[in-house]
Amino acid sequence: MVVNQLQERDARGFLTNLEDLVSRARPGGHSPVPDAIDGVDQSGTVYAVVDLGGSLRQVQIVAGWWDAVGSHGVAAAVLESLRFARDKAGLARMLLDRHRIPYVVPAPGYQSLFTGDPPRELPDYDAPDFPDELLRKVSRAASVLSSAERLARERDSGEPREVAGPRGMFYVLLRGLSVVGARVNEYALRPEDGDELAADARDALLAARRPFANGWEG
């Protein structure tokens, strides 16, 4: 990823601060890396915040974005800031590995990965609710299988598609399961829509990264 002077200064400052924290960390102690790592686009008006594993937590579009990137450039700026934030998270993990400092990367909830219905233990065979719980388990298994098959089709198809945010302002462009771009509804945007657009971008990007989630429509 090509960076400008603003991003280079940001990355250098991030590494300098992190190296200082690591040098003062106790051996075997907790990771000194902050829970949230931000990345900025080249204009300095669009930010993405990720965790140490690079998972998106927040998008911020600050004052001045309209003059800096405008409606025509804000979608690309969001993706750029997200890539930069993930690059910084990767640098942080490399530094922690080099110093042999343990850290935890949040993992998805695998038990409910393909369905919003969490697993439950079956009651005893002679319990009154055993038939209902057995039917629930069978239905859940069928739902998981259907979602997994749908995910495999999307992964292998390579067909382009869009995932829209709930406000209809930000659209993530995918090919298969890979994010290849983004766009916004340019003609409906105003300079004062930064906060709402940021929230819609976050929701759209999160939805695009979990196509197997409960309620997803491909």
PDB file of C-alpha atoms in Angstrom, residues 1-92:
ATOM      1  CA  MET A   1       0.000   0.000   0.000  1.00  0.00           C
ATOM      2  CA  VAL A   2       1.389   3.408  -1.027  1.00  0.00           C
ATOM      3  CA  VAL A   3       1.266   5.969   1.791  1.00  0.00           C
ATOM      4  CA  ASN A   4       1.691   9.726   1.842  1.00  0.00           C
ATOM      5  CA  GLN A   5       3.624  11.824   4.357  1.00  0.00           C
ATOM      6  CA  LEU A   6       0.681  12.041   6.755  1.00  0.00           C
ATOM      7  CA  GLN A   7       0.305   8.272   6.893  1.00  0.00           C
ATOM      8  CA  GLU A   8       4.062   7.711   7.102  1.00  0.00           C
ATOM      9  CA  ARG A   9       4.290  10.036  10.109  1.00  0.00           C
ATOM     10  CA  ASP A  10       1.306   8.296  11.661  1.00  0.00           C
ATOM     11  CA  ALA A  11       2.838   4.844  11.209  1.00  0.00           C
ATOM     12  CA  ARG A  12       6.240   5.950  12.534  1.00  0.00           C
ATOM     13  CA  GLY A  13       4.647   7.544  15.571  1.00  0.00           C
ATOM     14  CA  PHE A  14       2.548   4.421  16.180  1.00  0.00           C
ATOM     15  CA  LEU A  15       5.600   2.143  16.044  1.00  0.00           C
ATOM     16  CA  THR A  16       7.685   4.458  18.226  1.00  0.00           C
ATOM     17  CA  ASN A  17       4.989   4.539  20.899  1.00  0.00           C
ATOM     18  CA  LEU A  18       4.444   0.796  20.656  1.00  0.00           C
ATOM     19  CA  GLU A  19       8.152   0.007  20.931  1.00  0.00           C
ATOM     20  CA  ASP A  20       8.292   2.185  24.039  1.00  0.00           C
ATOM     21  CA  LEU A  21       5.357   0.322  25.562  1.00  0.00           C
ATOM     22  CA  VAL A  22       6.895  -3.040  24.662  1.00  0.00           C
ATOM     23  CA  SER A  23      10.253  -2.096  26.168  1.00  0.00           C
ATOM     24  CA  ARG A  24       8.550  -1.352  29.478  1.00  0.00           C
ATOM     25  CA  ALA A  25       6.307  -4.429  29.441  1.00  0.00           C
ATOM     26  CA  ARG A  26       6.964  -7.104  32.038  1.00  0.00           C
ATOM     27  CA  PRO A  27       8.067 -10.491  30.681  1.00  0.00           C
ATOM     28  CA  GLY A  28       5.042 -12.747  30.468  1.00  0.00           C
ATOM     29  CA  GLY A  29       2.749  -9.841  31.193  1.00  0.00           C
ATOM     30  CA  HIS A  30      -0.226  -8.629  29.248  1.00  0.00           C
ATOM     31  CA  SER A  31       0.115  -7.183  25.764  1.00  0.00           C
ATOM     32  CA  PRO A  32       0.712  -3.424  25.862  1.00  0.00           C
ATOM     33  CA  VAL A  33      -1.015  -2.913  22.506  1.00  0.00           C
ATOM     34  CA  PRO A  34      -4.183  -0.812  22.740  1.00  0.00           C
ATOM     35  CA  ASP A  35      -7.517  -2.499  22.094  1.00  0.00           C
ATOM     36  CA  ALA A  36      -8.235  -0.149  19.181  1.00  0.00           C
ATOM     37  CA  ILE A  37      -5.850   0.719  16.336  1.00  0.00           C
ATOM     38  CA  ASP A  38      -6.830   3.429  13.892  1.00  0.00           C
ATOM     39  CA  GLY A  39      -5.866   4.080  10.305  1.00  0.00           C
ATOM     40  CA  VAL A  40      -6.348   7.277   8.344  1.00  0.00           C
ATOM     41  CA  ASP A  41      -6.775   7.946   4.647  1.00  0.00           C
ATOM     42  CA  GLN A  42      -4.432  10.293   2.788  1.00  0.00           C
ATOM     43  CA  SER A  43      -6.732  13.279   3.286  1.00  0.00           C
ATOM     44  CA  GLY A  44      -6.696  12.914   7.076  1.00  0.00           C
ATOM     45  CA  THR A  45     -10.502  13.083   7.269  1.00  0.00           C
ATOM     46  CA  VAL A  46     -11.537   9.414   7.157  1.00  0.00           C
ATOM     47  CA  TYR A  47     -10.556   6.901   9.840  1.00  0.00           C
ATOM     48  CA  ALA A  48     -11.109   3.204  10.422  1.00  0.00           C
ATOM     49  CA  VAL A  49     -10.591   1.542  13.805  1.00  0.00           C
ATOM     50  CA  VAL A  50      -9.714  -2.152  14.088  1.00  0.00           C
ATOM     51  CA  ASP A  51      -8.743  -4.552  16.853  1.00  0.00           C
ATOM     52  CA  LEU A  52      -5.355  -6.263  17.029  1.00  0.00           C
ATOM     53  CA  GLY A  53      -6.559  -8.970  14.664  1.00  0.00           C
ATOM     54  CA  GLY A  54      -7.593  -6.396  12.079  1.00  0.00           C
ATOM     55  CA  SER A  55     -11.349  -6.765  12.533  1.00  0.00           C
ATOM     56  CA  LEU A  56     -13.264  -3.550  11.932  1.00  0.00           C
ATOM     57  CA  ARG A  57     -14.675  -1.806  14.981  1.00  0.00           C
ATOM     58  CA  GLN A  58     -15.543   1.696  13.813  1.00  0.00           C
ATOM     59  CA  VAL A  59     -15.476   4.145  10.903  1.00  0.00           C
ATOM     60  CA  GLN A  60     -15.131   7.887  11.489  1.00  0.00           C
ATOM     61  CA  ILE A  61     -15.593  10.682   8.961  1.00  0.00           C
ATOM     62  CA  VAL A  62     -14.536  13.999  10.459  1.00  0.00           C
ATOM     63  CA  ALA A  63     -15.195  17.636   9.629  1.00  0.00           C
ATOM     64  CA  GLY A  64     -13.680  18.768   6.353  1.00  0.00           C
ATOM     65  CA  TRP A  65     -14.271  15.488   4.526  1.00  0.00           C
ATOM     66  CA  TRP A  66     -16.517  17.089   1.931  1.00  0.00           C
ATOM     67  CA  ASP A  67     -13.794  19.464   0.740  1.00  0.00           C
ATOM     68  CA  ALA A  68     -11.024  16.876   1.153  1.00  0.00           C
ATOM     69  CA  VAL A  69     -12.508  13.839  -0.624  1.00  0.00           C
ATOM     70  CA  GLY A  70     -16.118  14.700  -1.411  1.00  0.00           C
ATOM     71  CA  SER A  71     -18.901  12.304  -2.243  1.00  0.00           C
ATOM     72  CA  HIS A  72     -16.938  10.977  -5.239  1.00  0.00           C
ATOM     73  CA  GLY A  73     -13.919   9.903  -3.183  1.00  0.00           C
ATOM     74  CA  VAL A  74     -15.212   9.024   0.273  1.00  0.00           C
ATOM     75  CA  ALA A  75     -15.917   5.338  -0.445  1.00  0.00           C
ATOM     76  CA  ALA A  76     -12.338   4.738  -1.591  1.00  0.00           C
ATOM     77  CA  ALA A  77     -11.089   6.730   1.407  1.00  0.00           C
ATOM     78  CA  VAL A  78     -12.969   4.420   3.790  1.00  0.00           C
ATOM     79  CA  LEU A  79     -11.357   1.330   2.242  1.00  0.00           C
ATOM     80  CA  GLU A  80      -7.946   3.019   2.260  1.00  0.00           C
ATOM     81  CA  SER A  81      -8.218   3.882   5.948  1.00  0.00           C
ATOM     82  CA  LEU A  82      -9.287   0.314   6.736  1.00  0.00           C
ATOM     83  CA  ARG A  83      -6.297  -1.161   4.858  1.00  0.00           C
ATOM     84  CA  PHE A  84      -3.960   1.225   6.663  1.00  0.00           C
ATOM     85  CA  ALA A  85      -5.429   0.331  10.063  1.00  0.00           C
ATOM     86  CA  ARG A  86      -5.003  -3.372   9.297  1.00  0.00           C
ATOM     87  CA  ASP A  87      -1.417  -2.791   8.181  1.00  0.00           C
ATOM     88  CA  LYS A  88      -0.705  -1.104  11.519  1.00  0.00           C
ATOM     89  CA  ALA A  89      -2.330  -3.982  13.385  1.00  0.00           C
ATOM     90  CA  GLY A  90      -0.097  -6.376  11.440  1.00  0.00           C
ATOM     91  CA  LEU A  91       2.986  -4.361  12.396  1.00  0.00           C
ATOM     92  CA  ALA A  92       1.903  -4.487  16.026  1.00  0.00           C
TER      93      ALA A  92
END
